[in-house]
GROMACS .gro file of N, CA and C in nm:
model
  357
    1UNK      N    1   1.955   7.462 -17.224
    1UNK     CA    2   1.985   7.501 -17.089
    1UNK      C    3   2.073   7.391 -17.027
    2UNK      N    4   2.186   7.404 -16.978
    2UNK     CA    5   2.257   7.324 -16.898
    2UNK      C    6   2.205   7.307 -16.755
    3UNK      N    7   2.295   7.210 -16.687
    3UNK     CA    8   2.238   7.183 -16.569
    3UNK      C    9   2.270   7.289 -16.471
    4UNK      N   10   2.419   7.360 -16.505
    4UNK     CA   11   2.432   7.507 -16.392
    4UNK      C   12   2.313   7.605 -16.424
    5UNK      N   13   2.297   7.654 -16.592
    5UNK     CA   14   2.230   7.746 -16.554
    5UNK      C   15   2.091   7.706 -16.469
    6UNK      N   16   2.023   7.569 -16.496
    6UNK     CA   17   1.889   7.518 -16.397
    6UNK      C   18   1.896   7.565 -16.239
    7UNK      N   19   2.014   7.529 -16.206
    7UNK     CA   20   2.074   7.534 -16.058
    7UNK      C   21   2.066   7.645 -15.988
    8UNK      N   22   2.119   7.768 -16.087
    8UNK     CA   23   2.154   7.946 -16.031
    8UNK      C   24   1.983   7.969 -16.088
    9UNK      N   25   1.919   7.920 -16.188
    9UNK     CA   26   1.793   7.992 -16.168
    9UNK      C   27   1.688   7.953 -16.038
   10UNK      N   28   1.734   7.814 -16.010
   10UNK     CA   29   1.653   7.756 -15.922
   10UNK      C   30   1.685   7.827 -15.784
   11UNK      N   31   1.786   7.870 -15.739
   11UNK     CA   32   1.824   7.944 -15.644
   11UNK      C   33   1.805   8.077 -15.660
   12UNK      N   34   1.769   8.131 -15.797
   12UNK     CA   35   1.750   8.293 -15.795
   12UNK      C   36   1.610   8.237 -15.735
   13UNK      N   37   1.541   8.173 -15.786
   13UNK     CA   38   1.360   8.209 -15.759
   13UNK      C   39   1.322   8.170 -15.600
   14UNK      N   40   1.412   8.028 -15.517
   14UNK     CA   41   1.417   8.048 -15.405
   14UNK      C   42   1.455   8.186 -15.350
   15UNK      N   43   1.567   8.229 -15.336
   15UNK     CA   44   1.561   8.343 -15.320
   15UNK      C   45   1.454   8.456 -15.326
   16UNK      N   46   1.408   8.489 -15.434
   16UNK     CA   47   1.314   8.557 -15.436
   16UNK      C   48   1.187   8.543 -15.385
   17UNK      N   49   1.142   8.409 -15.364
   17UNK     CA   50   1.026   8.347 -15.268
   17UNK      C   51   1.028   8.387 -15.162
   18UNK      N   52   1.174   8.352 -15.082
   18UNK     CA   53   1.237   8.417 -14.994
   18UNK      C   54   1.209   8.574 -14.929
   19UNK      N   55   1.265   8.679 -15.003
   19UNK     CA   56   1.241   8.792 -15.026
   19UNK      C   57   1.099   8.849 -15.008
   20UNK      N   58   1.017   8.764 -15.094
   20UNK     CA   59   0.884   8.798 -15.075
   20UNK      C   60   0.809   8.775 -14.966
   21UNK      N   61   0.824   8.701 -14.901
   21UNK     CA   62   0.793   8.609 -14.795
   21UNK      C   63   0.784   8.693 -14.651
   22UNK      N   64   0.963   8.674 -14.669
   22UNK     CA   65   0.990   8.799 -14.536
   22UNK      C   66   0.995   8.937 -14.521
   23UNK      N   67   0.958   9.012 -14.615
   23UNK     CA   68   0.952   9.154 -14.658
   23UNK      C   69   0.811   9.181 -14.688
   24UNK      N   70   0.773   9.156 -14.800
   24UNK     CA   71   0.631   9.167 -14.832
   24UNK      C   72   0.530   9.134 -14.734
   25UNK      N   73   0.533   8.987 -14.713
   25UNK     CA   74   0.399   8.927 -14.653
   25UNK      C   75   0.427   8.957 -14.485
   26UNK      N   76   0.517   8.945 -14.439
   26UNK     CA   77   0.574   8.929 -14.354
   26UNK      C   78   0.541   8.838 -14.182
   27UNK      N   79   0.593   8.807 -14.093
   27UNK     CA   80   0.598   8.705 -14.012
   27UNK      C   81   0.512   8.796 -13.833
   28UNK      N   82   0.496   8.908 -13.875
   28UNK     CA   83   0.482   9.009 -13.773
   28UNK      C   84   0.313   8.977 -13.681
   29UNK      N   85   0.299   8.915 -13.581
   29UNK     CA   86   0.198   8.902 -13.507
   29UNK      C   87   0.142   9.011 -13.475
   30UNK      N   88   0.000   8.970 -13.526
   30UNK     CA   89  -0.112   9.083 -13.461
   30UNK      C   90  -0.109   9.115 -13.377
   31UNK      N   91  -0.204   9.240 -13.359
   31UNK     CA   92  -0.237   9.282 -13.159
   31UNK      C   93  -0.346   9.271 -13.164
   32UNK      N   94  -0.434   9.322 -13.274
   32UNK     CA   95  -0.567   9.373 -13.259
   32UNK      C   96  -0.671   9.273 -13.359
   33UNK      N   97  -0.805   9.319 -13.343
   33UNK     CA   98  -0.854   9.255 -13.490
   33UNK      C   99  -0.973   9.335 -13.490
   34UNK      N  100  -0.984   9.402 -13.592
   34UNK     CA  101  -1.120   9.477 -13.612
   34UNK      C  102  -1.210   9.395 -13.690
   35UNK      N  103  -1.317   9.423 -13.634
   35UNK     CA  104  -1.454   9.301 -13.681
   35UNK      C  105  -1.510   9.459 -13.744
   36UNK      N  106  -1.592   9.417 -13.850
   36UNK     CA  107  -1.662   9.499 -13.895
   36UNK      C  108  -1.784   9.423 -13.894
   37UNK      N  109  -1.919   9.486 -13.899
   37UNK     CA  110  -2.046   9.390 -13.968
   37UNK      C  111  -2.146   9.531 -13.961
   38UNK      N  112  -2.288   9.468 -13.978
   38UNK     CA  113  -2.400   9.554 -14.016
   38UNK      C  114  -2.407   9.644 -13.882
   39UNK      N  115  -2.387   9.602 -13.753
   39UNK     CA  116  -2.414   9.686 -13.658
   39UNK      C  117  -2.284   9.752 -13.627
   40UNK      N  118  -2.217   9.768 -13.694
   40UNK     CA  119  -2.093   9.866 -13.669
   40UNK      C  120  -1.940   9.840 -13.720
   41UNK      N  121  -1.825   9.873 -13.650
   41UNK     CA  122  -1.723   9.790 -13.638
   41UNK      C  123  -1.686   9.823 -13.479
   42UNK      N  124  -1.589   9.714 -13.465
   42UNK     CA  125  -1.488   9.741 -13.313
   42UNK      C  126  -1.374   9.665 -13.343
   43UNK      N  127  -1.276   9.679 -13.219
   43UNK     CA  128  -1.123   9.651 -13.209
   43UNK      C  129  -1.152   9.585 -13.104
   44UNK      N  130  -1.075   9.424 -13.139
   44UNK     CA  131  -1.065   9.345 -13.008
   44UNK      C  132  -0.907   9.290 -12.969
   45UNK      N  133  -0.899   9.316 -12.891
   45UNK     CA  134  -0.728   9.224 -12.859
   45UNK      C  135  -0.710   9.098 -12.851
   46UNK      N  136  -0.579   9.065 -12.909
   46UNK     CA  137  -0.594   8.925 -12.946
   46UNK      C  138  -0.480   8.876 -12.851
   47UNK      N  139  -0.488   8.901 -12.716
   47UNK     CA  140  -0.367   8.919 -12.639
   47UNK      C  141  -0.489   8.792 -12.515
   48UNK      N  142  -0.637   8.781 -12.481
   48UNK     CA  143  -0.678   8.724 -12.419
   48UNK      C  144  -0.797   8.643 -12.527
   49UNK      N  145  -0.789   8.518 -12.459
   49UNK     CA  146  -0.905   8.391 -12.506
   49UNK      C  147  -1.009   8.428 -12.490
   50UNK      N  148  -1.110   8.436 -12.592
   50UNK     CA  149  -1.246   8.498 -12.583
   50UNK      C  150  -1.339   8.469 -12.662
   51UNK      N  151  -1.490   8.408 -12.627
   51UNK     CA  152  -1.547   8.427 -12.808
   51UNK      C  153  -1.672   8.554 -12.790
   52UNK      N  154  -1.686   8.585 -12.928
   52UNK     CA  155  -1.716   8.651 -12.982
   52UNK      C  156  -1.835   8.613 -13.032
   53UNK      N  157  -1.978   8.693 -12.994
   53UNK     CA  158  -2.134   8.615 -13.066
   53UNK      C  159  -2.136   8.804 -13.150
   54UNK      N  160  -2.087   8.770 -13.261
   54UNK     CA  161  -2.144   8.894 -13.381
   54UNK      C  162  -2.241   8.891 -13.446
   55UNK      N  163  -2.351   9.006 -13.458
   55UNK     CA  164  -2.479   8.935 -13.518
   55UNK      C  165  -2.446   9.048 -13.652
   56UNK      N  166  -2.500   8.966 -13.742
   56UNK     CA  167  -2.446   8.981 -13.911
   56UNK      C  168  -2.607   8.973 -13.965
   57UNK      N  169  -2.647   8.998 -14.131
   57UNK     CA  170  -2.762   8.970 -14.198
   57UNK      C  171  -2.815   8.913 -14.176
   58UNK      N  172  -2.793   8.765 -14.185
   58UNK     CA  173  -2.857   8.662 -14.116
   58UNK      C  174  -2.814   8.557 -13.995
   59UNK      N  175  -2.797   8.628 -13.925
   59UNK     CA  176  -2.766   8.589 -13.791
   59UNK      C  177  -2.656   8.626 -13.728
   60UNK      N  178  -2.645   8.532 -13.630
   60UNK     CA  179  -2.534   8.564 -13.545
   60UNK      C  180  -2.398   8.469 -13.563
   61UNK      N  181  -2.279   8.534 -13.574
   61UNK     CA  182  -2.177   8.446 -13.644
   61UNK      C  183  -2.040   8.431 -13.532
   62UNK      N  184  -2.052   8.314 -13.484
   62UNK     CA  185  -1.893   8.326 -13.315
   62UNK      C  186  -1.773   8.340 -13.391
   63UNK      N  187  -1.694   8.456 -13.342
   63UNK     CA  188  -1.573   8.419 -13.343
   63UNK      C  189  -1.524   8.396 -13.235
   64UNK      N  190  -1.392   8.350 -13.256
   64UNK     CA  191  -1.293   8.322 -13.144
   64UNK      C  192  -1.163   8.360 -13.117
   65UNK      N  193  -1.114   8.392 -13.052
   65UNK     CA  194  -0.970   8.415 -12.999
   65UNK      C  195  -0.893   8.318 -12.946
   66UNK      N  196  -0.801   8.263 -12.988
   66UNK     CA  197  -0.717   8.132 -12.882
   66UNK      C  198  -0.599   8.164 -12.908
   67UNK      N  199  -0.505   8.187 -12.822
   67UNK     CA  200  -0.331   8.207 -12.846
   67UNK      C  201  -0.297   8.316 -12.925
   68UNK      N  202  -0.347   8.434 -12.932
   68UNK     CA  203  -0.318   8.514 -13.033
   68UNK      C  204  -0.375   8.526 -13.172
   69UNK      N  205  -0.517   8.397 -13.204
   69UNK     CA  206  -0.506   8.400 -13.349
   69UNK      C  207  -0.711   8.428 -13.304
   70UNK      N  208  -0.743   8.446 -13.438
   70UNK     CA  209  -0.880   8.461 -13.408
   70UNK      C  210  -0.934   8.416 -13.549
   71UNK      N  211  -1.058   8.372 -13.535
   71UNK     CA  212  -1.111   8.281 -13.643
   71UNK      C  213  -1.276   8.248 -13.629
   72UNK      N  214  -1.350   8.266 -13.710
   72UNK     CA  215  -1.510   8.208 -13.732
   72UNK      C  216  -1.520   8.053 -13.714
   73UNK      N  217  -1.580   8.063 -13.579
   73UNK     CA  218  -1.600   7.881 -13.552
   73UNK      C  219  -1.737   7.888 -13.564
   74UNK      N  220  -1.859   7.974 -13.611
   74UNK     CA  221  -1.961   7.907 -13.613
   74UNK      C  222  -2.030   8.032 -13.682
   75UNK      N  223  -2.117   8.008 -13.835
   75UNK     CA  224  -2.161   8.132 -13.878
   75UNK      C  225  -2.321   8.009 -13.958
   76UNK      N  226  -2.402   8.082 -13.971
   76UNK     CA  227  -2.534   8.080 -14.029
   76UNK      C  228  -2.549   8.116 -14.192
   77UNK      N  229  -2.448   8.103 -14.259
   77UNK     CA  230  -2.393   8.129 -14.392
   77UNK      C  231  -2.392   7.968 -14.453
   78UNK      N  232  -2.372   7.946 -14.564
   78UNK     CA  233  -2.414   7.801 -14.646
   78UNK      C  234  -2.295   7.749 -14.628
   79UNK      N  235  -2.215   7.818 -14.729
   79UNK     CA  236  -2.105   7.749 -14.745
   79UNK      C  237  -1.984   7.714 -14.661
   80UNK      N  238  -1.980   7.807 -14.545
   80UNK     CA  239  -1.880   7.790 -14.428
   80UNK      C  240  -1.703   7.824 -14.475
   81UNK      N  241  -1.714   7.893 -14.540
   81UNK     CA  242  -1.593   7.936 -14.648
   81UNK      C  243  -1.535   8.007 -14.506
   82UNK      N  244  -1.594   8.138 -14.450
   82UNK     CA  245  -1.527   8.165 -14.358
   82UNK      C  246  -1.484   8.099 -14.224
   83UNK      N  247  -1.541   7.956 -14.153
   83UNK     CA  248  -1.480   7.865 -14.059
   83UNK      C  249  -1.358   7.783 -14.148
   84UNK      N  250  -1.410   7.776 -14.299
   84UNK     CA  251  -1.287   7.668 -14.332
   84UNK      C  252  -1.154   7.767 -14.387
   85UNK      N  253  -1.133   7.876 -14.351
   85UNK     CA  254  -1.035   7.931 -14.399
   85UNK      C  255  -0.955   7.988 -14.198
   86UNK      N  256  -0.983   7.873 -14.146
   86UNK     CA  257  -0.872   7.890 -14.012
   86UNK      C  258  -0.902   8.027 -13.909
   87UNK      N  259  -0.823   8.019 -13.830
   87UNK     CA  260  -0.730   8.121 -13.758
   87UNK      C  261  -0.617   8.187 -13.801
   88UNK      N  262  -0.676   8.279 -13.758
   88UNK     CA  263  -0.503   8.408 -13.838
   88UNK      C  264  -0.459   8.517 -13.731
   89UNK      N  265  -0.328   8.518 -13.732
   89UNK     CA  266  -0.250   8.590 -13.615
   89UNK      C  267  -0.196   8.670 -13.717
   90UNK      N  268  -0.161   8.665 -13.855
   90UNK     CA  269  -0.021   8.789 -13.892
   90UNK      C  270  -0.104   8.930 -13.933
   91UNK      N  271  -0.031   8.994 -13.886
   91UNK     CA  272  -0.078   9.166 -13.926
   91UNK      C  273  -0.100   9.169 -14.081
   92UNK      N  274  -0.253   9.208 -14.126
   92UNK     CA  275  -0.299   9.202 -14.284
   92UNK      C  276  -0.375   9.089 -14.314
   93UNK      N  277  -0.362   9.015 -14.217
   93UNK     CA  278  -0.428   8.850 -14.253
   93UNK      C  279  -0.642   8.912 -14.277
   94UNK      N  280  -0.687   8.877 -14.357
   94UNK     CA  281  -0.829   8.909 -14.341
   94UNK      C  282  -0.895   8.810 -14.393
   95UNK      N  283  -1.050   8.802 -14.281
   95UNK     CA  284  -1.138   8.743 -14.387
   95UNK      C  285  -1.275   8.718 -14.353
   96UNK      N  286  -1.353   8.688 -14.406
   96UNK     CA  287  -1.473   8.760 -14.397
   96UNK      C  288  -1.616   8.643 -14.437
   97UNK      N  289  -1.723   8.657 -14.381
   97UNK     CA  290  -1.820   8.595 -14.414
   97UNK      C  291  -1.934   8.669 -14.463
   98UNK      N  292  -1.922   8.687 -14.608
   98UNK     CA  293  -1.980   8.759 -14.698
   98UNK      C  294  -2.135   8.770 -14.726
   99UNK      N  295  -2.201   8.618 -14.707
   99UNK     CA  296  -2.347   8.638 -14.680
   99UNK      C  297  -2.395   8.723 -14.530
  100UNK      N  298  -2.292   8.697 -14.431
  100UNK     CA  299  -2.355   8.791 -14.324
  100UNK      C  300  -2.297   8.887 -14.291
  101UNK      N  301  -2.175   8.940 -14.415
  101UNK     CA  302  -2.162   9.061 -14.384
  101UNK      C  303  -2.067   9.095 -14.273
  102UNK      N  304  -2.027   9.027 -14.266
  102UNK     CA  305  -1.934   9.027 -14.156
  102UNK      C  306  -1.778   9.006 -14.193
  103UNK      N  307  -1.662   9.112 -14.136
  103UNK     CA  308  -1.482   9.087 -14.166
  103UNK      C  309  -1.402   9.092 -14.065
  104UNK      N  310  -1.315   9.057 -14.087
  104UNK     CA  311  -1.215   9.085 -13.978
  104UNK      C  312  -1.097   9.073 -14.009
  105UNK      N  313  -1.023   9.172 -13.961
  105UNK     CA  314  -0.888   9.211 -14.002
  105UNK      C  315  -0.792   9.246 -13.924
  106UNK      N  316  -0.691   9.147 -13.888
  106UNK     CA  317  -0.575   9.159 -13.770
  106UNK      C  318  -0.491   9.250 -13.795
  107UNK      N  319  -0.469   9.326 -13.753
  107UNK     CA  320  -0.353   9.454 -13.694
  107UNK      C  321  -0.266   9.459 -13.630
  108UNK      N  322  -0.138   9.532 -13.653
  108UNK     CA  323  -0.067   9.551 -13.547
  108UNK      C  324   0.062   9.601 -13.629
  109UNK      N  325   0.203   9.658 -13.574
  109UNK     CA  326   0.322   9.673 -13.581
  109UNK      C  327   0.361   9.590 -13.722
  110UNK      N  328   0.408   9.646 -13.819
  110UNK     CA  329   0.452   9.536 -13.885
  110UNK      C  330   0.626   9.637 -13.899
  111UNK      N  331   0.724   9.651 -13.822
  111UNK     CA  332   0.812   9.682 -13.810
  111UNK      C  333   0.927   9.678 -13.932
  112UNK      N  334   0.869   9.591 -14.003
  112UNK     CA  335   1.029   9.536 -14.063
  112UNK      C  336   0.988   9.501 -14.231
  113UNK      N  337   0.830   9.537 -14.204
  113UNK     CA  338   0.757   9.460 -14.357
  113UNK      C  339   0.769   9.620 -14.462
  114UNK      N  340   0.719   9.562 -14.572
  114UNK     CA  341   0.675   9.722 -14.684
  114UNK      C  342   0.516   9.664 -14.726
  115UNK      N  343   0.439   9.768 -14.755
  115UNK     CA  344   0.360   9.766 -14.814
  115UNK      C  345   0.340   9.731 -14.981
  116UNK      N  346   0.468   9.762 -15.002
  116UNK     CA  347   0.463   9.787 -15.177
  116UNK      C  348   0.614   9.829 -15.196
  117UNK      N  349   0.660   9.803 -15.342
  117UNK     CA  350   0.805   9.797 -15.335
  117UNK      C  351   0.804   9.865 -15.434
  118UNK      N  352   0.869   9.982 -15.489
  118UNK     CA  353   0.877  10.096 -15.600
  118UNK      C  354   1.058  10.152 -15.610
  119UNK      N  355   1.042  10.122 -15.765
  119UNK     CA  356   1.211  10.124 -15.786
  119UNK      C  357   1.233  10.296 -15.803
   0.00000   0.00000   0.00000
């Protein structure tokens, strides 16, 4: 392999990172976030600052709303997998605290994204 062809492949796969990035995953802010858990589901807007006391299997688990993004700041679960995986604003972003049963999944417009790409 020479050093051009390194160069044009290294720029095809940027590119394509690229591509994936802004098409696939895409940059599109939530509106909504549906919480699911044992006592039901609902739709909350992520448009005002708010927390959230959800009661799950074993207990009750806060979320929160700040600036558009929403996130588990305090759950009764061991491992805390769902506080250490953040706040999430993009439409599709999910995630969930599995001992109590509890998800949540931001929504909204994704205008410009695909679901799936078929030749």
């Amino acid at each position: 392999m020479r050093p051009a062809d390194a160069i044009v492949l290294a720029a095809a796969l940027g590119l394509e990172l690229f591509f994936i990035h802004r098409f696939w995953v895409g940059n599109s802010a939530g509106e909504t976030a549906l919480i699911q858990s044992p006592g039901g589901s609902q739709e909350v807007r992520l448009d005002r600052n708010q927390t959230l006391e959800i009661e799950g299997r074993l207990g009750p688990s806060t979320l929160r709303i700040e600036d558009g993004a929403i996130g588990f700041v305090n759950s009764p679960c061991q491992r805390k997998i769902c506080i250490r995986s953040g706040f999430h604003r993009h439409t599709g972003a999910t995630t969930a605290c599995v001992p109590n049963r509890i998800s949540l999944t931001v929504r909204g417009q994704r205008e410009d994204g695909f679901d799936a790409i078929h030749h």
